[in-house]
């Protein structure tokens, strides 16, 4: 399914931006007038797999 939206969050460790894709969560049971979005976690997993400075552990 194509992304409905994209948003950017900042890594709390290295402060680099991470772009996330949001899609409809096909497994959710939304209430009346609601829609449930799922975050594509692959961008976060790829970011964390890379060696990067963690400024919070100093």
PDB file of C-alpha atoms in Angstrom:
ATOM      1  CA  UNK A   1       0.000   0.000   0.000  1.00  0.00           C
ATOM      2  CA  UNK A   2       1.299   3.453  -0.842  1.00  0.00           C
ATOM      3  CA  UNK A   3       2.243   5.858   1.903  1.00  0.00           C
ATOM      4  CA  UNK A   4      -0.521   8.261   2.963  1.00  0.00           C
ATOM      5  CA  UNK A   5       1.880  10.682   4.579  1.00  0.00           C
ATOM      6  CA  UNK A   6       5.482  11.175   5.520  1.00  0.00           C
ATOM      7  CA  UNK A   7       6.807  12.786   8.655  1.00  0.00           C
ATOM      8  CA  UNK A   8      10.253  13.445  10.031  1.00  0.00           C
ATOM      9  CA  UNK A   9      11.385  12.661  13.553  1.00  0.00           C
ATOM     10  CA  UNK A  10      14.735  13.356  15.167  1.00  0.00           C
ATOM     11  CA  UNK A  11      16.908  10.565  16.550  1.00  0.00           C
ATOM     12  CA  UNK A  12      17.221  11.269  20.290  1.00  0.00           C
ATOM     13  CA  UNK A  13      20.797   9.964  20.268  1.00  0.00           C
ATOM     14  CA  UNK A  14      22.500  11.610  17.299  1.00  0.00           C
ATOM     15  CA  UNK A  15      19.852  14.234  16.449  1.00  0.00           C
ATOM     16  CA  UNK A  16      19.768  13.203  12.778  1.00  0.00           C
ATOM     17  CA  UNK A  17      16.380  13.437  11.026  1.00  0.00           C
ATOM     18  CA  UNK A  18      14.618  10.156  10.147  1.00  0.00           C
ATOM     19  CA  UNK A  19      11.843  10.234   7.535  1.00  0.00           C
ATOM     20  CA  UNK A  20       8.933   7.921   8.354  1.00  0.00           C
ATOM     21  CA  UNK A  21       6.161   6.714   6.045  1.00  0.00           C
ATOM     22  CA  UNK A  22       2.619   6.358   7.390  1.00  0.00           C
ATOM     23  CA  UNK A  23       0.104   3.924   5.922  1.00  0.00           C
ATOM     24  CA  UNK A  24      -3.372   2.763   6.864  1.00  0.00           C
ATOM     25  CA  UNK A  25      -3.196  -0.031   9.413  1.00  0.00           C
ATOM     26  CA  UNK A  26      -5.216  -2.770   7.757  1.00  0.00           C
ATOM     27  CA  UNK A  27      -5.281  -4.859  10.979  1.00  0.00           C
ATOM     28  CA  UNK A  28      -6.734  -2.104  13.192  1.00  0.00           C
ATOM     29  CA  UNK A  29     -10.386  -1.698  14.084  1.00  0.00           C
ATOM     30  CA  UNK A  30     -10.971   2.071  14.046  1.00  0.00           C
ATOM     31  CA  UNK A  31     -13.994   3.616  15.671  1.00  0.00           C
ATOM     32  CA  UNK A  32     -16.519   5.788  13.855  1.00  0.00           C
ATOM     33  CA  UNK A  33     -14.760   8.608  12.019  1.00  0.00           C
ATOM     34  CA  UNK A  34     -11.287   7.350  12.954  1.00  0.00           C
ATOM     35  CA  UNK A  35      -8.434   6.026  10.898  1.00  0.00           C
ATOM     36  CA  UNK A  36      -5.471   4.176  12.258  1.00  0.00           C
ATOM     37  CA  UNK A  37      -2.050   4.731  10.764  1.00  0.00           C
ATOM     38  CA  UNK A  38       0.885   2.361  10.945  1.00  0.00           C
ATOM     39  CA  UNK A  39       4.489   3.552  10.895  1.00  0.00           C
ATOM     40  CA  UNK A  40       6.920   1.883   8.531  1.00  0.00           C
ATOM     41  CA  UNK A  41       9.652   1.012  11.029  1.00  0.00           C
ATOM     42  CA  UNK A  42      12.255   0.073   8.426  1.00  0.00           C
ATOM     43  CA  UNK A  43      13.702   3.617   8.349  1.00  0.00           C
ATOM     44  CA  UNK A  44      14.227   3.515  12.124  1.00  0.00           C
ATOM     45  CA  UNK A  45      15.756   0.042  11.990  1.00  0.00           C
ATOM     46  CA  UNK A  46      18.134   1.105   9.200  1.00  0.00           C
ATOM     47  CA  UNK A  47      19.141   4.224  11.103  1.00  0.00           C
ATOM     48  CA  UNK A  48      19.832   2.321  14.313  1.00  0.00           C
ATOM     49  CA  UNK A  49      21.832  -0.323  12.425  1.00  0.00           C
ATOM     50  CA  UNK A  50      24.280   2.344  11.269  1.00  0.00           C
ATOM     51  CA  UNK A  51      27.111   3.430  13.507  1.00  0.00           C
ATOM     52  CA  UNK A  52      26.243   6.879  14.802  1.00  0.00           C
ATOM     53  CA  UNK A  53      27.173   9.047  17.745  1.00  0.00           C
ATOM     54  CA  UNK A  54      24.921   8.795  20.769  1.00  0.00           C
ATOM     55  CA  UNK A  55      25.242  12.168  22.479  1.00  0.00           C
ATOM     56  CA  UNK A  56      22.905  11.131  25.317  1.00  0.00           C
ATOM     57  CA  UNK A  57      25.359   8.571  26.734  1.00  0.00           C
ATOM     58  CA  UNK A  58      28.175  11.046  27.413  1.00  0.00           C
TER      59      UNK A  58
END
